[in-house]
Amino acid sequence: MLSLLAASGAVADPIYWSDLGLRPGIDLGFFTLRFYSLAYLIGVIFAYWHLSKMIKQPGAPLAQRHADDLFFYCTLGVILGGRLGYAIFYQPGLWENPVDVLKLWEGGMSFHGGLVGVLIAIAWVTRRGNLSFLRVCDYIAVNVPMGMMLGRLANFNNGELWGRPTDVAWAMVFPDPRAGDIARHPSQLYQAGLEGLALLIVLMLLFWKTKARYRPGLLVGVFTVGMGIARFVNEFFREPDTQLAEFAARTGLSMGQWLTIPLILIGLIVTLYAATRKPVGTGSVSSTQTA
């Protein structure tokens, strides 16, 4: 089957992104609600809704009031961390005019920066509430892939972050002049599938169908390893950012891959740690957490 697809890809005309009829957002007349912004909004709302359902299960490490705090601080962490990470690792030129760093509407967010921002937010909430940092991370991690999936779908909808040249049957020509009239991998969809949907299914099954949530660090460890491997693999199909193309050619790996290697190692360590520890929190939420 794969050989037939490959053979057909060599002769088939590529798909033109411009023929798909995609729009950047919803025109409200006075304002265009961009799908990229909508992806973040829906991802955060889903995380809050699903986390509220998760903490109703026995053994939850936090109460609803903590979930409310996390909703606020993690949203700030994603936005500020993601934007600062992008400016530091992917677009250092933004610092020449620091005001440009604040122009979120022009796009440009870093997953690694957003991850650091979320970890800082979790650390702040858990310290104030005297909660287990590792177990709260477990509960947050289950919800992150939904936002990743929506964000990558929004990237595809915008015709940005396209892939490397290819001749596969589903190759696509993107409208950005920098992409040229070249058939490329729709790598945004690969990322939405692996970093988003696949990882979301795995973590949901672990939480709802197993006792993984009683092993501190197991869920966040699996998330970190899974996200790291998925990102590392997907980077082979994604065109490096223009300003980092020379860096990727010189080092053999893209910036995203270099930043992902430590994530995989940390995730493996946390997963092994969790797997060798006794389960905890098999009872109900403590009185200090529900006060």
Coordinates of C-alpha atoms in Angstrom, one line a residue:
M1 CA 0.0 0.0 0.0
L2 CA 2.8 2.4 0.9
S3 CA 4.7 1.6 -2.3
L4 CA 1.5 2.4 -4.3
L5 CA 1.1 5.7 -2.5
A6 CA 4.8 6.6 -3.1
A7 CA 4.5 5.6 -6.8
S8 CA 1.4 7.7 -7.3
G9 CA 3.0 10.6 -5.5
A10 CA 5.7 10.8 -8.2
V11 CA 3.2 11.5 -10.9
A12 CA 0.3 13.2 -9.2
D13 CA -0.2 16.9 -9.2
P14 CA 0.3 18.5 -5.8
I15 CA -2.5 20.0 -3.8
Y16 CA -2.6 23.8 -3.8
W17 CA -3.4 25.3 -0.4
S18 CA -5.0 28.3 -2.1
D19 CA -7.6 26.0 -3.7
L20 CA -8.8 24.8 -0.2
G21 CA -10.8 28.0 0.4
L22 CA -9.3 28.5 3.9
R23 CA -9.7 31.8 5.7
P24 CA -7.5 33.3 8.4
G25 CA -10.4 33.8 10.7
I26 CA -14.1 34.7 11.3
D27 CA -15.0 38.1 10.0
L28 CA -17.2 39.8 12.6
G29 CA -17.5 43.0 10.5
F30 CA -15.6 45.3 12.9
F31 CA -13.0 42.6 13.8
T32 CA -11.6 39.4 12.5
L33 CA -11.3 36.6 15.0
R34 CA -8.2 34.8 13.8
F35 CA -8.3 31.0 14.1
Y36 CA -4.8 31.0 15.7
S37 CA -6.1 33.1 18.6
L38 CA -9.3 31.0 18.6
A39 CA -7.1 27.8 18.9
Y40 CA -5.4 29.2 22.0
L41 CA -8.8 30.2 23.5
I42 CA -10.5 26.9 22.9
G43 CA -7.4 25.0 24.1
V44 CA -7.4 26.9 27.4
I45 CA -11.2 26.5 27.9
F46 CA -10.9 22.8 27.2
A47 CA -8.1 22.4 29.7
Y48 CA -10.1 24.2 32.4
W49 CA -13.2 22.2 31.7
H50 CA -11.5 18.8 31.6
L51 CA -9.3 19.6 34.6
S52 CA -12.4 20.4 36.6
K53 CA -13.7 16.9 35.6
M54 CA -10.4 15.2 36.5
I55 CA -10.2 16.6 40.0
K56 CA -13.6 15.2 40.8
Q57 CA -12.1 11.7 40.6
P58 CA -10.7 10.1 43.8
G59 CA -7.2 11.0 44.9
A60 CA -7.0 14.4 43.1
P61 CA -4.0 16.5 44.3
L62 CA -5.9 19.8 44.0
A63 CA -9.3 21.3 44.5
Q64 CA -11.5 23.5 42.2
R65 CA -10.1 26.8 43.7
H66 CA -6.6 25.6 42.7
A67 CA -7.9 24.8 39.2
D68 CA -9.2 28.3 39.0
D69 CA -5.8 29.8 39.9
L70 CA -4.1 27.5 37.4
F71 CA -6.4 28.6 34.6
F72 CA -5.3 32.2 35.1
Y73 CA -1.6 31.8 35.7
C74 CA -1.0 29.0 33.1
T75 CA -2.7 31.1 30.5
L76 CA -0.3 33.9 31.3
G77 CA 2.6 31.4 31.3
V78 CA 1.7 30.1 27.8
I79 CA 1.4 33.5 26.2
L80 CA 4.3 35.3 27.9
G81 CA 6.6 32.2 27.9
G82 CA 5.7 31.3 24.4
R83 CA 6.3 34.7 23.0
L84 CA 9.6 35.3 24.9
G85 CA 10.8 31.9 23.9
Y86 CA 10.2 32.7 20.3
A87 CA 12.0 36.0 20.5
I88 CA 15.0 34.3 22.3
F89 CA 15.4 31.1 20.3
Y90 CA 13.8 31.7 16.9
Q91 CA 13.6 35.5 16.2
P92 CA 16.3 37.3 18.2
G93 CA 15.9 40.3 15.8
L94 CA 12.7 41.2 17.6
W95 CA 14.8 42.5 20.5
E96 CA 16.2 45.3 18.3
N97 CA 12.8 46.9 18.9
P98 CA 11.4 45.4 22.1
V99 CA 7.9 46.7 21.3
D100 CA 7.8 44.1 18.6
V101 CA 8.1 41.3 21.2
L102 CA 4.7 42.3 22.5
K103 CA 3.0 42.1 19.1
L104 CA 1.4 38.8 19.6
W105 CA -1.1 39.3 16.8
E106 CA 1.8 39.1 14.3
G107 CA 2.3 35.5 15.2
G108 CA 5.3 33.6 16.5
M109 CA 5.2 31.4 19.6
S110 CA 7.6 28.8 21.0
F111 CA 6.4 25.5 22.5
H112 CA 9.5 25.3 24.7
G113 CA 9.0 28.9 26.0
G114 CA 5.3 28.2 26.7
L115 CA 6.3 25.0 28.5
V116 CA 8.7 27.0 30.8
G117 CA 6.0 29.6 31.4
V118 CA 3.5 26.9 32.4
L119 CA 5.9 25.2 34.7
I120 CA 6.6 28.5 36.5
A121 CA 2.8 29.1 36.8
I122 CA 2.3 25.6 38.3
A123 CA 5.2 26.2 40.7
W124 CA 3.7 29.4 41.9
V125 CA 0.2 27.9 42.4
T126 CA 1.5 24.7 44.1
R127 CA 3.8 26.6 46.5
R128 CA 1.0 29.0 47.5
G129 CA -1.4 26.1 48.0
N130 CA 1.0 23.6 49.6
L131 CA 0.3 21.1 46.8
S132 CA 2.5 18.4 45.1
F133 CA 4.1 20.1 42.1
L134 CA 4.7 16.7 40.3
R135 CA 1.1 15.5 40.7
V136 CA -0.4 18.8 39.6
C137 CA 1.9 18.6 36.5
D138 CA 0.5 15.2 35.8
Y139 CA -3.1 16.6 35.7
I140 CA -2.1 19.6 33.6
A141 CA -0.1 17.5 31.1
V142 CA -3.1 15.4 30.1
N143 CA -4.8 18.6 28.7
V144 CA -1.9 20.2 26.8
P145 CA -2.0 18.1 23.6
M146 CA -5.5 19.4 22.8
G147 CA -4.0 22.9 22.6
M148 CA -1.1 21.7 20.6
M149 CA -3.4 20.0 18.1
L150 CA -5.6 23.1 17.6
G151 CA -2.5 25.3 17.3
R152 CA -1.0 23.2 14.5
L153 CA -4.3 23.1 12.7
A154 CA -4.4 26.9 12.9
N155 CA -0.9 27.0 11.5
F156 CA -2.1 24.9 8.5
N157 CA -5.1 27.1 8.1
N158 CA -2.8 30.1 7.9
G159 CA -0.6 28.4 5.4
E160 CA 2.5 28.9 7.7
L161 CA 5.2 26.7 9.1
W162 CA 5.1 24.5 6.0
G163 CA 7.2 21.4 5.4
R164 CA 10.2 20.5 3.3
P165 CA 10.0 19.7 -0.4
T166 CA 8.6 16.3 -1.3
D167 CA 6.8 14.3 -4.0
V168 CA 4.4 12.3 -1.8
A169 CA 0.8 12.0 -3.1
W170 CA -0.4 14.5 -0.5
A171 CA 2.3 17.1 -1.2
M172 CA 1.0 20.7 -1.0
V173 CA 2.0 24.0 -2.5
F174 CA 1.7 26.9 0.0
P175 CA 1.0 30.5 -0.9
D176 CA 3.9 32.1 1.0
P177 CA 6.4 33.5 -1.6
R178 CA 9.2 32.2 0.6
A179 CA 7.9 28.7 0.1
G180 CA 8.1 29.1 -3.7
D181 CA 6.0 27.1 -6.2
I182 CA 7.3 23.9 -4.6
A183 CA 5.3 20.9 -3.4
R184 CA 6.0 20.4 0.3
H185 CA 5.0 18.2 3.3
P186 CA 1.9 19.6 5.1
S187 CA 4.0 19.2 8.3
Q188 CA 1.5 21.2 10.3
L189 CA -0.9 18.2 10.0
Y190 CA 1.8 15.7 10.9
Q191 CA 2.4 17.7 14.1
A192 CA -1.3 18.1 14.8
G193 CA -1.6 14.3 14.5
L194 CA 1.4 13.2 16.5
E195 CA 2.0 16.0 19.1
G196 CA -1.7 16.6 19.4
L197 CA -4.3 13.8 18.7
A198 CA -2.1 10.8 19.3
L199 CA -0.6 12.0 22.5
L200 CA -4.0 13.2 23.7
I201 CA -5.5 9.8 23.2
V202 CA -2.6 8.1 25.0
L203 CA -2.8 10.4 28.0
M204 CA -6.6 10.3 28.2
L205 CA -6.5 6.5 28.2
L206 CA -3.8 6.4 30.9
F207 CA -5.8 8.8 33.1
W208 CA -9.3 7.4 32.7
K209 CA -8.6 3.7 32.1
T210 CA -5.6 3.0 34.4
K211 CA -4.2 4.1 37.8
A212 CA -1.4 6.1 36.3
R213 CA -2.6 9.3 38.1
Y214 CA -1.6 7.7 41.4
R215 CA 2.0 7.5 40.4
P216 CA 3.5 11.0 40.7
G217 CA 5.3 12.0 37.6
L218 CA 4.1 9.2 35.3
L219 CA 1.6 11.2 33.2
V220 CA 3.9 14.2 32.8
G221 CA 6.8 11.9 32.1
V222 CA 4.9 10.2 29.3
F223 CA 3.8 13.5 28.0
T224 CA 7.3 14.9 27.9
V225 CA 8.8 11.8 26.3
G226 CA 5.9 11.6 23.8
M227 CA 6.0 15.3 22.9
G228 CA 9.7 15.3 22.6
I229 CA 9.9 12.3 20.3
A230 CA 7.0 13.5 18.2
R231 CA 8.5 16.9 17.8
F232 CA 12.0 15.5 17.0
V233 CA 10.5 13.3 14.3
N234 CA 8.3 15.9 12.8
E235 CA 11.2 18.4 12.5
F236 CA 12.6 16.2 9.7
F237 CA 9.5 17.1 7.6
R238 CA 9.2 20.7 8.6
E239 CA 11.2 23.4 6.9
P240 CA 13.4 25.2 9.4
D241 CA 12.6 28.9 10.1
T242 CA 14.2 31.1 7.4
Q243 CA 16.5 32.8 9.9
L244 CA 17.6 29.5 11.3
A245 CA 18.1 27.5 8.1
E246 CA 21.9 28.1 8.2
F247 CA 22.0 26.9 11.8
A248 CA 20.2 23.7 10.9
A249 CA 22.5 23.0 7.9
R250 CA 25.6 23.6 10.0
T251 CA 24.6 21.5 13.0
G252 CA 22.6 18.8 11.2
L253 CA 19.5 19.4 13.4
S254 CA 17.0 22.2 13.6
M255 CA 16.7 24.4 16.6
G256 CA 13.5 22.6 17.6
Q257 CA 15.3 19.3 17.6
W258 CA 18.2 20.6 19.8
L259 CA 15.7 22.0 22.3
T260 CA 13.8 18.8 22.3
I261 CA 16.6 16.4 23.2
P262 CA 16.8 17.6 26.8
L263 CA 13.0 17.2 27.0
I264 CA 13.2 13.6 26.0
L265 CA 16.0 12.9 28.5
I266 CA 14.1 14.6 31.4
G267 CA 10.9 12.8 30.4
L268 CA 12.6 9.4 30.6
I269 CA 14.1 10.2 34.0
V270 CA 10.8 11.3 35.4
T271 CA 8.9 8.3 33.9
L272 CA 11.4 5.8 35.4
Y273 CA 11.2 7.6 38.7
A274 CA 7.4 7.4 38.7
A275 CA 7.4 3.8 37.7
T276 CA 9.7 2.7 40.6
R277 CA 7.7 4.6 43.3
K278 CA 4.7 3.3 45.2
P279 CA 1.3 4.7 44.3
V280 CA 0.0 7.6 46.4
G281 CA -3.2 9.6 46.7
T282 CA -5.6 6.7 46.4
G283 CA -8.0 8.3 48.8
S284 CA -10.1 11.5 48.5
V285 CA -8.9 15.0 48.3
S286 CA -7.6 16.2 51.7
S287 CA -9.4 18.7 53.8
T288 CA -6.7 21.3 53.3
Q289 CA -7.2 21.1 49.6
T290 CA -11.0 21.5 49.7
A291 CA -11.1 24.3 52.2

